[in-house]
mmCIF file of C-alpha atoms in Angstrom:
data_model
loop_
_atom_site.group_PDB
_atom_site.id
_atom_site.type_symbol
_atom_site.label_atom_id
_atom_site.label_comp_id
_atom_site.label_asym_id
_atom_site.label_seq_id
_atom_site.Cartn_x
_atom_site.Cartn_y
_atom_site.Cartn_z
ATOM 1 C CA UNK A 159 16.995 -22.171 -22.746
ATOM 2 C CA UNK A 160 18.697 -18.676 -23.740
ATOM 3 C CA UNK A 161 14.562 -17.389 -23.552
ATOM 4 C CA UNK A 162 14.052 -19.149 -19.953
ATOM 5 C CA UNK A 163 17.762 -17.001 -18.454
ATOM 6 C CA UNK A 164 16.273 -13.962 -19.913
ATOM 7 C CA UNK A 165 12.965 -14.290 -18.015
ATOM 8 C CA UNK A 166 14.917 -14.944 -15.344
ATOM 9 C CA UNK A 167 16.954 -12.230 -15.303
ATOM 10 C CA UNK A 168 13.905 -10.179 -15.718
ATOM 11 C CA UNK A 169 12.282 -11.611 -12.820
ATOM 12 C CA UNK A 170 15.304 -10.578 -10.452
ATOM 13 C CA UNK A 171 15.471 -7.029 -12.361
ATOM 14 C CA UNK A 172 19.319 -7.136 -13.463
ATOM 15 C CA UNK A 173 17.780 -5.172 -16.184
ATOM 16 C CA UNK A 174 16.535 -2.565 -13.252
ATOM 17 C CA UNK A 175 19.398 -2.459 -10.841
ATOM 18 C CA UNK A 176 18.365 0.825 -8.798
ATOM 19 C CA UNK A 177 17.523 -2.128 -6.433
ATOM 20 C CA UNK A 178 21.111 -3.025 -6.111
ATOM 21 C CA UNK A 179 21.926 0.589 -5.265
ATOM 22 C CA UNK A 180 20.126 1.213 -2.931
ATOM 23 C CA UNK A 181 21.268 -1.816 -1.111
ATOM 24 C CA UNK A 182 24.595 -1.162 -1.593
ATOM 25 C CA UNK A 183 25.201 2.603 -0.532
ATOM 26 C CA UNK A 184 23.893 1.687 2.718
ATOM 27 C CA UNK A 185 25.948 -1.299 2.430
ATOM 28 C CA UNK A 186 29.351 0.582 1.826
ATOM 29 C CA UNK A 187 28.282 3.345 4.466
ATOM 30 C CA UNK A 188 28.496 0.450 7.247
ATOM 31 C CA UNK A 189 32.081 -1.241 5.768
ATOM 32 C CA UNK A 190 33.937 2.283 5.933
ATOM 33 C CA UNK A 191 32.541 3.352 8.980
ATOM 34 C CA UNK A 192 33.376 -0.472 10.962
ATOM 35 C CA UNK A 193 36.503 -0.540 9.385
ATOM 36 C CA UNK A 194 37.285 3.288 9.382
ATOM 37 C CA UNK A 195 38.120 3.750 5.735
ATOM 38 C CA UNK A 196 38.723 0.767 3.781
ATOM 39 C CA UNK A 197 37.423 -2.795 4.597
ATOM 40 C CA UNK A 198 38.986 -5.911 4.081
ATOM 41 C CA UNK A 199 38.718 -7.096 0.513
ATOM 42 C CA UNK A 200 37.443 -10.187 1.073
ATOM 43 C CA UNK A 201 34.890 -9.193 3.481
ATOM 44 C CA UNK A 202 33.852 -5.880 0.598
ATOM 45 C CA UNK A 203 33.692 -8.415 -1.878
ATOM 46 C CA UNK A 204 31.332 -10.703 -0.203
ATOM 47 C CA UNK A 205 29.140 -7.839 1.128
ATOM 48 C CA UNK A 206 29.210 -6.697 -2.461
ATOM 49 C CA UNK A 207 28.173 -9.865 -3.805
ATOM 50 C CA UNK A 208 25.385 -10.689 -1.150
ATOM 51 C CA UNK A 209 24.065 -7.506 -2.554
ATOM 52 C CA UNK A 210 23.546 -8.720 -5.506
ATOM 53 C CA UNK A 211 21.958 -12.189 -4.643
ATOM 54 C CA UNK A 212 19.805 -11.320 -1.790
ATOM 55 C CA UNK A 213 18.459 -7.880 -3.927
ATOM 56 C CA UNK A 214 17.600 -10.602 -6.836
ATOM 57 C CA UNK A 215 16.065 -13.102 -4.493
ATOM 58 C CA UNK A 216 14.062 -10.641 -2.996
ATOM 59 C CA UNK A 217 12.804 -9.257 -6.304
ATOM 60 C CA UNK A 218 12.003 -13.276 -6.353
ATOM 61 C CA UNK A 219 9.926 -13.837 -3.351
ATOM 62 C CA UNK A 220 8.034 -10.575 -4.002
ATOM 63 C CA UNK A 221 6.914 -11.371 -8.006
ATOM 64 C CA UNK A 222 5.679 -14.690 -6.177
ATOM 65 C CA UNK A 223 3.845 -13.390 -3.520
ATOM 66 C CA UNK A 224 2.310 -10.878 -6.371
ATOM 67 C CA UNK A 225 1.691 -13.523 -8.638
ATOM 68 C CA UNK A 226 -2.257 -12.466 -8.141
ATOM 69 C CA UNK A 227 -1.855 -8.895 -8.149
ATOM 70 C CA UNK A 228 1.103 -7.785 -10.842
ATOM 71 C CA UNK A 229 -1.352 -8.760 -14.158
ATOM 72 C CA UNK A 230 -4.030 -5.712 -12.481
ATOM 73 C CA UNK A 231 -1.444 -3.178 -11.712
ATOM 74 C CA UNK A 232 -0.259 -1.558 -14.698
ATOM 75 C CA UNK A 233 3.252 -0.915 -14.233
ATOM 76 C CA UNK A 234 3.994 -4.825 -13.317
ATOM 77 C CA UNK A 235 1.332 -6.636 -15.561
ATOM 78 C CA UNK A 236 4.214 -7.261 -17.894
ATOM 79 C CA UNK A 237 6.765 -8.903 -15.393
ATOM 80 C CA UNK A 238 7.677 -12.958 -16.070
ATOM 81 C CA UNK A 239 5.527 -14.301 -13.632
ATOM 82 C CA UNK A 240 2.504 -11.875 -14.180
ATOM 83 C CA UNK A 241 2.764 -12.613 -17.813
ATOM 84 C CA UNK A 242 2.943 -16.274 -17.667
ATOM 85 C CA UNK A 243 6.774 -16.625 -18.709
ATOM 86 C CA UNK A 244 7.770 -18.488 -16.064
ATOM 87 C CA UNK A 245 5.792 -20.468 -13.118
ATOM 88 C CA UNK A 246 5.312 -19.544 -9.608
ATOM 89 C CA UNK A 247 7.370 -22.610 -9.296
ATOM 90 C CA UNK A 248 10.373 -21.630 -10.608
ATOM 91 C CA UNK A 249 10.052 -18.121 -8.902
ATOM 92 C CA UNK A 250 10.389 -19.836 -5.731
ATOM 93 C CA UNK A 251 13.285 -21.955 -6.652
ATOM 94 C CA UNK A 252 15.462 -18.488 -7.574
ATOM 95 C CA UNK A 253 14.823 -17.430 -4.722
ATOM 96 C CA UNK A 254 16.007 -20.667 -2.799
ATOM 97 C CA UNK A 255 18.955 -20.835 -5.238
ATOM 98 C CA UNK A 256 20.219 -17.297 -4.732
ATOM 99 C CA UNK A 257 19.158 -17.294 -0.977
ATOM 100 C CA UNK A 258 21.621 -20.428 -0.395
ATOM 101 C CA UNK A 259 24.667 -18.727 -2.828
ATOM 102 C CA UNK A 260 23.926 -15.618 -0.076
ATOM 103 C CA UNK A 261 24.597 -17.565 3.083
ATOM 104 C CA UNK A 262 27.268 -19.965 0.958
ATOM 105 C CA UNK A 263 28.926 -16.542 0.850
ATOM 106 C CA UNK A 264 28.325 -15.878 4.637
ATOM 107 C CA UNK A 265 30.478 -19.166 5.672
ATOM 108 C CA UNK A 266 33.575 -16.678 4.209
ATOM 109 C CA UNK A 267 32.517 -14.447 7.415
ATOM 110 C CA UNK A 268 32.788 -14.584 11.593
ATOM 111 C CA UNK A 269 30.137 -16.983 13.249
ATOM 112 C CA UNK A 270 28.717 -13.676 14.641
ATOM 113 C CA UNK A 271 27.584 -12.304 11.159
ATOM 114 C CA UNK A 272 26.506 -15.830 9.543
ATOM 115 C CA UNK A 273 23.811 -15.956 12.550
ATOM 116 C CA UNK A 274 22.490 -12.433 11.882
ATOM 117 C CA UNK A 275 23.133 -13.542 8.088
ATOM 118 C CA UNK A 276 19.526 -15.623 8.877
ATOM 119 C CA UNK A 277 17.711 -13.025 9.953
ATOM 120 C CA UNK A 278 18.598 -11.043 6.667
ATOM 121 C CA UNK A 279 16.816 -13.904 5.249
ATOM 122 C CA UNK A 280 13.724 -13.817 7.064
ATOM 123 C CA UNK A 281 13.583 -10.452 6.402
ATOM 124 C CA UNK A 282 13.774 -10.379 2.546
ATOM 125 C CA UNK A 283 11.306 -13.486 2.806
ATOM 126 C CA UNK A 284 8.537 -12.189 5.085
ATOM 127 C CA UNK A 285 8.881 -8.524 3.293
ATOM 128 C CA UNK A 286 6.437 -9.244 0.053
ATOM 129 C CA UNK A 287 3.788 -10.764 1.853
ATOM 130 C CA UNK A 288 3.434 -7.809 4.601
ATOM 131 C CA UNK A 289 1.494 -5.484 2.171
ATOM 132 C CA UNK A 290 -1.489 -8.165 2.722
ATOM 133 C CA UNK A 291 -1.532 -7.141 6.754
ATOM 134 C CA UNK A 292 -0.218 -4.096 7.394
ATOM 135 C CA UNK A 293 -0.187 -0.037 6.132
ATOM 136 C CA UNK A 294 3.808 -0.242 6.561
ATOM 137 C CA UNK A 295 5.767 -2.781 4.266
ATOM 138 C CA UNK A 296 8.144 0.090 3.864
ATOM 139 C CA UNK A 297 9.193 -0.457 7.039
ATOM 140 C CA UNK A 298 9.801 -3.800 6.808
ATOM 141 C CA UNK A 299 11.619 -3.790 3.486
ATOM 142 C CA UNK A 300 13.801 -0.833 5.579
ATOM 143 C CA UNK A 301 14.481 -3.099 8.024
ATOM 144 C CA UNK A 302 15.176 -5.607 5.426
ATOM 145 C CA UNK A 303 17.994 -3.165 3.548
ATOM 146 C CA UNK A 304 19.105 -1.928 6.631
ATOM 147 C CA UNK A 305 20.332 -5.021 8.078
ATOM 148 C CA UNK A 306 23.333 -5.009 6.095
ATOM 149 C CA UNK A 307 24.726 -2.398 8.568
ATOM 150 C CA UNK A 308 24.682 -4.502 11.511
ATOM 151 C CA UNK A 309 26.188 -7.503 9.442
ATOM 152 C CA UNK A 310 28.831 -5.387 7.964
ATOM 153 C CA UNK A 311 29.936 -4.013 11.416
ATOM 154 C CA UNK A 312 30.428 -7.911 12.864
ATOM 155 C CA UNK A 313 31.856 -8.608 10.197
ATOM 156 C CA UNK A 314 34.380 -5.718 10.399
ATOM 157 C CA UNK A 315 34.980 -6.167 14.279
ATOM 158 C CA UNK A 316 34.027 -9.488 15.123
ATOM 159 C CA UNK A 317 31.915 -8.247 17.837
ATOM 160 C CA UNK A 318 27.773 -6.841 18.514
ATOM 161 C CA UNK A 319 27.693 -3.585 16.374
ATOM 162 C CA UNK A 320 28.004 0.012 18.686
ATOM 163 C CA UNK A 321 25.759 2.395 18.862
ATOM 164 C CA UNK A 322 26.724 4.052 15.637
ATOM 165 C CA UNK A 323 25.778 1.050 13.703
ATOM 166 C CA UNK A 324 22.539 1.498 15.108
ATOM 167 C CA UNK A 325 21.956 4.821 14.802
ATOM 168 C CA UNK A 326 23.438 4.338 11.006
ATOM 169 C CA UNK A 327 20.661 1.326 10.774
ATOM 170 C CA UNK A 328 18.171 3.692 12.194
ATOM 171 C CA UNK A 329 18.795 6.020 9.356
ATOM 172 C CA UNK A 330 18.919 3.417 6.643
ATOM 173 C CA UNK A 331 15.466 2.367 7.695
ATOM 174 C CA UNK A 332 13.954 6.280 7.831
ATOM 175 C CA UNK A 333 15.722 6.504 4.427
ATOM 176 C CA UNK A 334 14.091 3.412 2.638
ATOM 177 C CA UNK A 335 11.098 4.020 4.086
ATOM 178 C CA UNK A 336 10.682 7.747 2.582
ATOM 179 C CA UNK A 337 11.737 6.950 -0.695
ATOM 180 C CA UNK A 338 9.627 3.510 -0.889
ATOM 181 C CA UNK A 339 6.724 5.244 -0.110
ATOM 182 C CA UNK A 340 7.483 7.638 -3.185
ATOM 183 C CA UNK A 341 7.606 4.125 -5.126
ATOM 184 C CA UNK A 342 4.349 3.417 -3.729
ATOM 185 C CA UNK A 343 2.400 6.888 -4.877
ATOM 186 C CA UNK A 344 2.935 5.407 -8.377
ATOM 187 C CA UNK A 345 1.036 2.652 -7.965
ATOM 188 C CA UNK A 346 -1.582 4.110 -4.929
ATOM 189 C CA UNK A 347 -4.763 4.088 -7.200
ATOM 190 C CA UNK A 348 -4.112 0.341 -8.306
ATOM 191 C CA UNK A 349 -3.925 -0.858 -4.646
ATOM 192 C CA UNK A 350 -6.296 1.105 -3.454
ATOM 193 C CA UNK A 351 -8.471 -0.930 -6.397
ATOM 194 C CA UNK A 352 -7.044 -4.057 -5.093
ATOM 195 C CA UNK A 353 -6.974 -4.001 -2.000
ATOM 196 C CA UNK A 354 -3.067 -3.731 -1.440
ATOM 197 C CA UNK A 355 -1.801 -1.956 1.660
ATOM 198 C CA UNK A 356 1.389 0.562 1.561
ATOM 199 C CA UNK A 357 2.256 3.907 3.588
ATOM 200 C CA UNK A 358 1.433 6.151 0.673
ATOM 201 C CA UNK A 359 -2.152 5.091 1.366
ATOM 202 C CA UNK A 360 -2.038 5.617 4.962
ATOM 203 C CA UNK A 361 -0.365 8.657 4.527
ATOM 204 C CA UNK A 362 -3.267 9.780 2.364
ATOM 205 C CA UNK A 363 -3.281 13.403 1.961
ATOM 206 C CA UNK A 364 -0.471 13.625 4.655
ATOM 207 C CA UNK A 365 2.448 12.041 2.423
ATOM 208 C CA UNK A 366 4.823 14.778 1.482
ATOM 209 C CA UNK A 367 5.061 16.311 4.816
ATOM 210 C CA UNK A 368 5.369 12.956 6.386
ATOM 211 C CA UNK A 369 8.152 11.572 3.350
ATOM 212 C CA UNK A 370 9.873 15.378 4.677
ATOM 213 C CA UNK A 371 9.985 14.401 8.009
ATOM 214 C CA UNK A 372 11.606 10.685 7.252
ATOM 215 C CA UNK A 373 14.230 12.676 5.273
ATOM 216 C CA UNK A 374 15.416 15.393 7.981
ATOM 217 C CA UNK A 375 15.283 12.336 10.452
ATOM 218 C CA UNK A 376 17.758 10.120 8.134
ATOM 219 C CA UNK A 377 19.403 13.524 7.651
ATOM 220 C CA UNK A 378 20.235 14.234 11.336
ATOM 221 C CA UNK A 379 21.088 10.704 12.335
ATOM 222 C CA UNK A 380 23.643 10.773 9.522
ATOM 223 C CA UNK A 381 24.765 14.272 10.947
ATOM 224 C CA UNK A 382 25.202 12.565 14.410
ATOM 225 C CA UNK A 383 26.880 9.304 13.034
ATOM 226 C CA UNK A 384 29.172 11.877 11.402
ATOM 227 C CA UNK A 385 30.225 14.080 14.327
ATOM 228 C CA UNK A 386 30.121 10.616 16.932
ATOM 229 C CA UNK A 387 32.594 9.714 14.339
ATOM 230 C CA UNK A 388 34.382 12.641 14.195
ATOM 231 C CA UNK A 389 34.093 12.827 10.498
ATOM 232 C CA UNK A 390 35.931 16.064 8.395
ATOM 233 C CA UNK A 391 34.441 18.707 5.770
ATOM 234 C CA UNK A 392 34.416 15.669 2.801
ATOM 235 C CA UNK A 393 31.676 13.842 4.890
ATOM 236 C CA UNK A 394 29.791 16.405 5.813
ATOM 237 C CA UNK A 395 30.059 17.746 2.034
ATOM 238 C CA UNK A 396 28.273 14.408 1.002
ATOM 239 C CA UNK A 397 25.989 15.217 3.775
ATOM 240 C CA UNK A 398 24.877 18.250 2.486
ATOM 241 C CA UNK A 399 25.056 16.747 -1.473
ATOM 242 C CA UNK A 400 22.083 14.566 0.447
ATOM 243 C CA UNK A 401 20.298 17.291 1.655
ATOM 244 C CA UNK A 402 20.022 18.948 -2.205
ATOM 245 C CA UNK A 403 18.705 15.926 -3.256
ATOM 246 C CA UNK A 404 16.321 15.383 -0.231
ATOM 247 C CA UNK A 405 14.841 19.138 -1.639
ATOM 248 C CA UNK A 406 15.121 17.903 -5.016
ATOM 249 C CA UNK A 407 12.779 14.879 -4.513
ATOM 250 C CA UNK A 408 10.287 16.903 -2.584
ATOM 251 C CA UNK A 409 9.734 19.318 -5.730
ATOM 252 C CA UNK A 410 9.473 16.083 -7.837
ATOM 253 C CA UNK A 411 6.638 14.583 -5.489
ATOM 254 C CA UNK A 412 4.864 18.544 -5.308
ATOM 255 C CA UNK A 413 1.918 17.253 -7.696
ATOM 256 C CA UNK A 414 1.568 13.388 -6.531
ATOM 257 C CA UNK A 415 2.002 12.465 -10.123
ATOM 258 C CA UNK A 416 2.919 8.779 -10.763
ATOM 259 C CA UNK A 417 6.475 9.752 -13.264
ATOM 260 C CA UNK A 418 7.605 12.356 -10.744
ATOM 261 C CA UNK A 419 7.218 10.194 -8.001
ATOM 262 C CA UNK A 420 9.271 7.616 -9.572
ATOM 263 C CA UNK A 421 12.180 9.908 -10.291
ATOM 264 C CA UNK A 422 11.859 10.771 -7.257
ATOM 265 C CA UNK A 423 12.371 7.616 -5.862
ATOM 266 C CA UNK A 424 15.549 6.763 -8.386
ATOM 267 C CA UNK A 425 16.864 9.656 -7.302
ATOM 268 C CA UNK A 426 18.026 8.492 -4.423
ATOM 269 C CA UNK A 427 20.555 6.725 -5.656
ATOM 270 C CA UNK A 428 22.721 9.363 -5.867
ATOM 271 C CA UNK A 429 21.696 10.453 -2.229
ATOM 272 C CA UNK A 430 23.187 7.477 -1.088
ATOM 273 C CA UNK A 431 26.461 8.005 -3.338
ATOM 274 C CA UNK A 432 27.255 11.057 -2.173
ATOM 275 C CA UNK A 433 26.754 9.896 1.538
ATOM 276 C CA UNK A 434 29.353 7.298 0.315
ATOM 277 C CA UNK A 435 31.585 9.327 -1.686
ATOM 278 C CA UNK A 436 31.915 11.613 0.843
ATOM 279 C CA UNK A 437 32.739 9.362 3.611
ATOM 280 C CA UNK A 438 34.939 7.544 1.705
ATOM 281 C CA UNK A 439 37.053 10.714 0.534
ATOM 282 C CA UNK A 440 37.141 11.795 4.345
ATOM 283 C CA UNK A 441 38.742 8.277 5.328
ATOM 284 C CA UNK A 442 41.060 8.624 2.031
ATOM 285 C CA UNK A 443 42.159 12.304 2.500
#
């Protein structure tokens, strides 16, 4: 039994939560902004907790819709359902567990965010399998993260998020896309061998300059969000915290070399901190 939690765990990466981050900054981001410094707890704690579930069920739904292609890529051949550990069965039934705990969560919220709660669901469903149909699954799993912002402004106001929500959604989906698409140069040969779609391949030879101009795009929208919401020098500190490590990851991705990449792409977890550090200290100070 104790073998069968730890395969489970494995298969929703608790042991790999730079998933959870990068959910959550945008996350946070949203809550401050709707609420103008801090949120309500109960509504931070359930936004902090759907995190959690709906990050794990999507790490879920995508080792299932993988299950054919993780045991010929190199860097997931090893993963619970790739290896045989567990059964494309009980992959699904995660992800139906910890999708219902995610909208069981919801109920706590306004009617307004429990029906865009559903589409968050589609989203993190449908995500996994786009990589089958389409040169942009980085989009979609954008869209996917991103979604929290609209959500977290309802939830905040009770009402259909403003434009800054929007324009803060916009970002988050620029954002994820640039540094998913550093996630995918890792693994570009091995899906180019299977037959795998992602932006990194589309992007070809083109990818840095393109992953540079999905930065300075999330960069400016966060500059506008900031002076629409008349934000003071510890936001825009933050902001320009962001901008270091937007430089940072391009010298990391210089070479297209698989381990670069990948630090790249952690790295912007602490992007998305200092975005939310420094908007937090603004609202605080």
């Amino acid at each position: 039994m104790m073998d069968k939690l730890r395969h489970y765990a494995r298969l929703v990466r608790l042991d790999r939560p730079i998933g959870i981050y990068l959910l959550l900054w945008p996350t946070l981001w949203a809550l401050w902004f709707a609420a103008e410094g801090v949120p309500d707890f109960t509504i931070l704690l359930v936004f902090v907790a759907g995190v959690v579930l709906m990050r794990s069920a999507g790490c879920a739904i995508n080792d299932y819709a993988d299950r054919d292609v993780d045991p010929h890529v190199a860097r997931t051949k090893t993963r619970p359902l790739a290896a045989g550990l567990i059964t494309p069965k009980e992959a699904l039934g995660v992800f139906a567990v910890l999708s219902l705990l995610a909208f069981l969560l919801a109920l706590l919220l306004n009617g307004l965010t429990i029906a865009l709660s559903l589409v968050a669901v589609l989203l993190a469903a449908t995500y996994p399998f786009m990589k089958r149909f389409h040169h942009l699954p980085q989009v979609h799993l954008g869209a996917a993260f991103a979604w929290a912002i609209p959500m977290a402004f309802t939830a905040v106001t009770g009402v259909m998020p403003p434009l800054v929500a929007w324009l803060l959604f916009a970002a988050a989906v620029l954002w994820t896309t640039a540094y998913d698409t550093m996630y995918a140069m890792c693994d570009r040969e091995d899906d180019l061998k299977i037959g795998v779609k992602s932006t990194a391949i589309l992007f070809g030879q083109h990818d840095r300059v393109i992953i540079g101009v999905l930065q300075v795009l999330t960069l400016v929208l966060l500059a506008v969000v900031g002076w629409l919401s008349a934000r003071g020098n510890w936001y825009w500190l933050g902001w320009a915290a962001a901008v270091g490590f937007s430089l940072y990851q391009q010298w990391l991705i210089r070479r297209r070399e698989p381990l670069p990449s990948l630090q790249a792409f952690l790295n912007n977890h602490w992007l998305g901190m200092c975005v939310f550090v420094g908007l937090a200290a603004d609202y605080a100070l």
